[in-house]
Amino acid sequence: MEESTGTASRKTVYLSLHENFVRENIAYTDRATGEERTFNQVRLPAGTIVDGVDVGGYEFSPLFVNPSKYRGEHWRDIPLIADRELWLRKSVLDEEGNPVLGADGRPERDLVKVMPEQVKDALIAARRAYVERMREADGLGGRAEAARAAAGAARTAPPARGTQTR
């Protein structure tokens, strides 16, 4: 018979995002104690679709943000507990782009509750769609072909007459 503890049975989902979508160590003063604290904030990229809803631009505040182990120095890994809902928030704006104020005078916020695995899958799908759009627009494929052709021509072309090779 296996004994499971609360922390051992929890799985972790890692979201990998470029540093442009992550703000780390934002300082604030705690109103109750007056001490300086920090928090992290993540904004999801445009085109991130969860259950048919585009959650691009929605934000959440993870407890931890780590440098990515596999993607390089400009990427961040965000560990999230797999069985805990992720609350995504976004300010409600009017037609002119101004925040809509509620009855209490505070800006209204739209709230979407999702599971971390759904966000991870949506980010993967959004990245694949982005790469496909770039390829279709001949952005990456055409430039890469032109660079290969230019590099090959430079290697095979003899030096111009009258130029120094040393």
mmCIF file with all atom_site columns, N, CA and C in Angstrom, residues 17 44-50 53-58 88 118-127:
data_model
loop_
_atom_site.group_PDB
_atom_site.id
_atom_site.type_symbol
_atom_site.label_atom_id
_atom_site.label_alt_id
_atom_site.label_comp_id
_atom_site.label_asym_id
_atom_site.label_entity_id
_atom_site.label_seq_id
_atom_site.pdbx_PDB_ins_code
_atom_site.Cartn_x
_atom_site.Cartn_y
_atom_site.Cartn_z
_atom_site.occupancy
_atom_site.B_iso_or_equiv
_atom_site.pdbx_formal_charge
_atom_site.auth_seq_id
_atom_site.auth_comp_id
_atom_site.auth_asym_id
_atom_site.auth_atom_id
_atom_site.pdbx_PDB_model_num
ATOM 1  N N  . LEU A 1 17  ? 8.101   31.126 -21.232 1.00 0.00 ? 17  LEU A N  1
ATOM 2  C CA . LEU A 1 17  ? 7.761   32.347 -21.951 1.00 0.00 ? 17  LEU A CA 1
ATOM 3  C C  . LEU A 1 17  ? 9.016   33.197 -22.147 1.00 0.00 ? 17  LEU A C  1
ATOM 4  N N  . LEU A 1 44  ? 0.083   36.877 -20.933 1.00 0.00 ? 44  LEU A N  1
ATOM 5  C CA . LEU A 1 44  ? 0.053   35.863 -21.988 1.00 0.00 ? 44  LEU A CA 1
ATOM 6  C C  . LEU A 1 44  ? 0.092   36.529 -23.358 1.00 0.00 ? 44  LEU A C  1
ATOM 7  N N  . PRO A 1 45  ? 0.831   35.940 -24.309 1.00 0.00 ? 45  PRO A N  1
ATOM 8  C CA . PRO A 1 45  ? 0.925   36.518 -25.654 1.00 0.00 ? 45  PRO A CA 1
ATOM 9  C C  . PRO A 1 45  ? -0.401  36.458 -26.409 1.00 0.00 ? 45  PRO A C  1
ATOM 10 N N  . ALA A 1 46  ? -0.559  37.356 -27.356 1.00 0.00 ? 46  ALA A N  1
ATOM 11 C CA . ALA A 1 46  ? -1.753  37.368 -28.202 1.00 0.00 ? 46  ALA A CA 1
ATOM 12 C C  . ALA A 1 46  ? -1.850  36.057 -28.963 1.00 0.00 ? 46  ALA A C  1
ATOM 13 N N  . GLY A 1 47  ? -3.069  35.588 -29.164 1.00 0.00 ? 47  GLY A N  1
ATOM 14 C CA . GLY A 1 47  ? -3.281  34.346 -29.890 1.00 0.00 ? 47  GLY A CA 1
ATOM 15 C C  . GLY A 1 47  ? -3.276  33.111 -29.013 1.00 0.00 ? 47  GLY A C  1
ATOM 16 N N  . THR A 1 48  ? -3.191  33.288 -27.702 1.00 0.00 ? 48  THR A N  1
ATOM 17 C CA . THR A 1 48  ? -3.255  32.163 -26.775 1.00 0.00 ? 48  THR A CA 1
ATOM 18 C C  . THR A 1 48  ? -4.724  31.859 -26.535 1.00 0.00 ? 48  THR A C  1
ATOM 19 N N  . ILE A 1 49  ? -5.205  30.737 -27.083 1.00 0.00 ? 49  ILE A N  1
ATOM 20 C CA . ILE A 1 49  ? -6.631  30.414 -27.046 1.00 0.00 ? 49  ILE A CA 1
ATOM 21 C C  . ILE A 1 49  ? -6.867  29.199 -26.152 1.00 0.00 ? 49  ILE A C  1
ATOM 22 N N  . VAL A 1 50  ? -7.693  29.396 -25.105 1.00 0.00 ? 50  VAL A N  1
ATOM 23 C CA . VAL A 1 50  ? -8.059  28.327 -24.168 1.00 0.00 ? 50  VAL A CA 1
ATOM 24 C C  . VAL A 1 50  ? -9.569  28.160 -24.239 1.00 0.00 ? 50  VAL A C  1
ATOM 25 N N  . VAL A 1 53  ? -11.560 30.746 -26.113 1.00 0.00 ? 53  VAL A N  1
ATOM 26 C CA . VAL A 1 53  ? -11.456 32.136 -25.662 1.00 0.00 ? 53  VAL A CA 1
ATOM 27 C C  . VAL A 1 53  ? -10.009 32.591 -25.814 1.00 0.00 ? 53  VAL A C  1
ATOM 28 N N  . ASP A 1 54  ? -9.802  33.732 -26.484 1.00 0.00 ? 54  ASP A N  1
ATOM 29 C CA . ASP A 1 54  ? -8.460  34.288 -26.634 1.00 0.00 ? 54  ASP A CA 1
ATOM 30 C C  . ASP A 1 54  ? -8.075  34.960 -25.319 1.00 0.00 ? 54  ASP A C  1
ATOM 31 N N  . VAL A 1 55  ? -7.126  34.377 -24.602 1.00 0.00 ? 55  VAL A N  1
ATOM 32 C CA . VAL A 1 55  ? -6.684  34.925 -23.325 1.00 0.00 ? 55  VAL A CA 1
ATOM 33 C C  . VAL A 1 55  ? -5.388  35.713 -23.475 1.00 0.00 ? 55  VAL A C  1
ATOM 34 N N  . GLY A 1 56  ? -5.063  36.091 -24.706 1.00 0.00 ? 56  GLY A N  1
ATOM 35 C CA . GLY A 1 56  ? -3.902  36.938 -24.936 1.00 0.00 ? 56  GLY A CA 1
ATOM 36 C C  . GLY A 1 56  ? -4.104  38.278 -24.248 1.00 0.00 ? 56  GLY A C  1
ATOM 37 N N  . GLY A 1 57  ? -3.097  38.732 -23.512 1.00 0.00 ? 57  GLY A N  1
ATOM 38 C CA . GLY A 1 57  ? -3.190  39.976 -22.773 1.00 0.00 ? 57  GLY A CA 1
ATOM 39 C C  . GLY A 1 57  ? -3.654  39.800 -21.341 1.00 0.00 ? 57  GLY A C  1
ATOM 40 N N  . TYR A 1 58  ? -4.160  38.626 -20.997 1.00 0.00 ? 58  TYR A N  1
ATOM 41 C CA . TYR A 1 58  ? -4.546  38.360 -19.614 1.00 0.00 ? 58  TYR A CA 1
ATOM 42 C C  . TYR A 1 58  ? -3.278  38.160 -18.778 1.00 0.00 ? 58  TYR A C  1
ATOM 43 N N  . LEU A 1 88  ? -6.676  34.163 -14.439 1.00 0.00 ? 88  LEU A N  1
ATOM 44 C CA . LEU A 1 88  ? -6.170  35.141 -15.397 1.00 0.00 ? 88  LEU A CA 1
ATOM 45 C C  . LEU A 1 88  ? -7.037  36.393 -15.329 1.00 0.00 ? 88  LEU A C  1
ATOM 46 N N  . GLN A 1 118 ? -3.927  23.546 -19.512 1.00 0.00 ? 118 GLN A N  1
ATOM 47 C CA . GLN A 1 118 ? -4.632  24.160 -20.638 1.00 0.00 ? 118 GLN A CA 1
ATOM 48 C C  . GLN A 1 118 ? -3.831  25.346 -21.181 1.00 0.00 ? 118 GLN A C  1
ATOM 49 N N  . VAL A 1 119 ? -3.265  26.140 -20.291 1.00 0.00 ? 119 VAL A N  1
ATOM 50 C CA . VAL A 1 119 ? -2.467  27.292 -20.720 1.00 0.00 ? 119 VAL A CA 1
ATOM 51 C C  . VAL A 1 119 ? -1.204  26.817 -21.431 1.00 0.00 ? 119 VAL A C  1
ATOM 52 N N  . LYS A 1 120 ? -0.579  25.776 -20.912 1.00 0.00 ? 120 LYS A N  1
ATOM 53 C CA . LYS A 1 120 ? 0.631   25.230 -21.538 1.00 0.00 ? 120 LYS A CA 1
ATOM 54 C C  . LYS A 1 120 ? 0.329   24.759 -22.961 1.00 0.00 ? 120 LYS A C  1
ATOM 55 N N  . ASP A 1 121 ? -0.761  24.003 -23.124 1.00 0.00 ? 121 ASP A N  1
ATOM 56 C CA . ASP A 1 121 ? -1.144  23.522 -24.454 1.00 0.00 ? 121 ASP A CA 1
ATOM 57 C C  . ASP A 1 121 ? -1.482  24.687 -25.388 1.00 0.00 ? 121 ASP A C  1
ATOM 58 N N  . ALA A 1 122 ? -2.143  25.717 -24.868 1.00 0.00 ? 122 ALA A N  1
ATOM 59 C CA . ALA A 1 122 ? -2.504  26.881 -25.673 1.00 0.00 ? 122 ALA A CA 1
ATOM 60 C C  . ALA A 1 122 ? -1.263  27.647 -26.112 1.00 0.00 ? 122 ALA A C  1
ATOM 61 N N  . LEU A 1 123 ? -0.265  27.761 -25.239 1.00 0.00 ? 123 LEU A N  1
ATOM 62 C CA . LEU A 1 123 ? 0.974   28.448 -25.608 1.00 0.00 ? 123 LEU A CA 1
ATOM 63 C C  . LEU A 1 123 ? 1.722   27.689 -26.701 1.00 0.00 ? 123 LEU A C  1
ATOM 64 N N  . ILE A 1 124 ? 1.741   26.372 -26.600 1.00 0.00 ? 124 ILE A N  1
ATOM 65 C CA . ILE A 1 124 ? 2.406   25.558 -27.626 1.00 0.00 ? 124 ILE A CA 1
ATOM 66 C C  . ILE A 1 124 ? 1.702   25.733 -28.969 1.00 0.00 ? 124 ILE A C  1
ATOM 67 N N  . ALA A 1 125 ? 0.372   25.693 -28.964 1.00 0.00 ? 125 ALA A N  1
ATOM 68 C CA . ALA A 1 125 ? -0.391  25.873 -30.203 1.00 0.00 ? 125 ALA A CA 1
ATOM 69 C C  . ALA A 1 125 ? -0.194  27.273 -30.777 1.00 0.00 ? 125 ALA A C  1
ATOM 70 N N  . ALA A 1 126 ? -0.128  28.285 -29.922 1.00 0.00 ? 126 ALA A N  1
ATOM 71 C CA . ALA A 1 126 ? 0.066   29.664 -30.391 1.00 0.00 ? 126 ALA A CA 1
ATOM 72 C C  . ALA A 1 126 ? 1.450   29.834 -31.022 1.00 0.00 ? 126 ALA A C  1
ATOM 73 N N  . ARG A 1 127 ? 2.481   29.213 -30.432 1.00 0.00 ? 127 ARG A N  1
ATOM 74 C CA . ARG A 1 127 ? 3.826   29.294 -31.011 1.00 0.00 ? 127 ARG A CA 1
ATOM 75 C C  . ARG A 1 127 ? 3.874   28.609 -32.368 1.00 0.00 ? 127 ARG A C  1
#
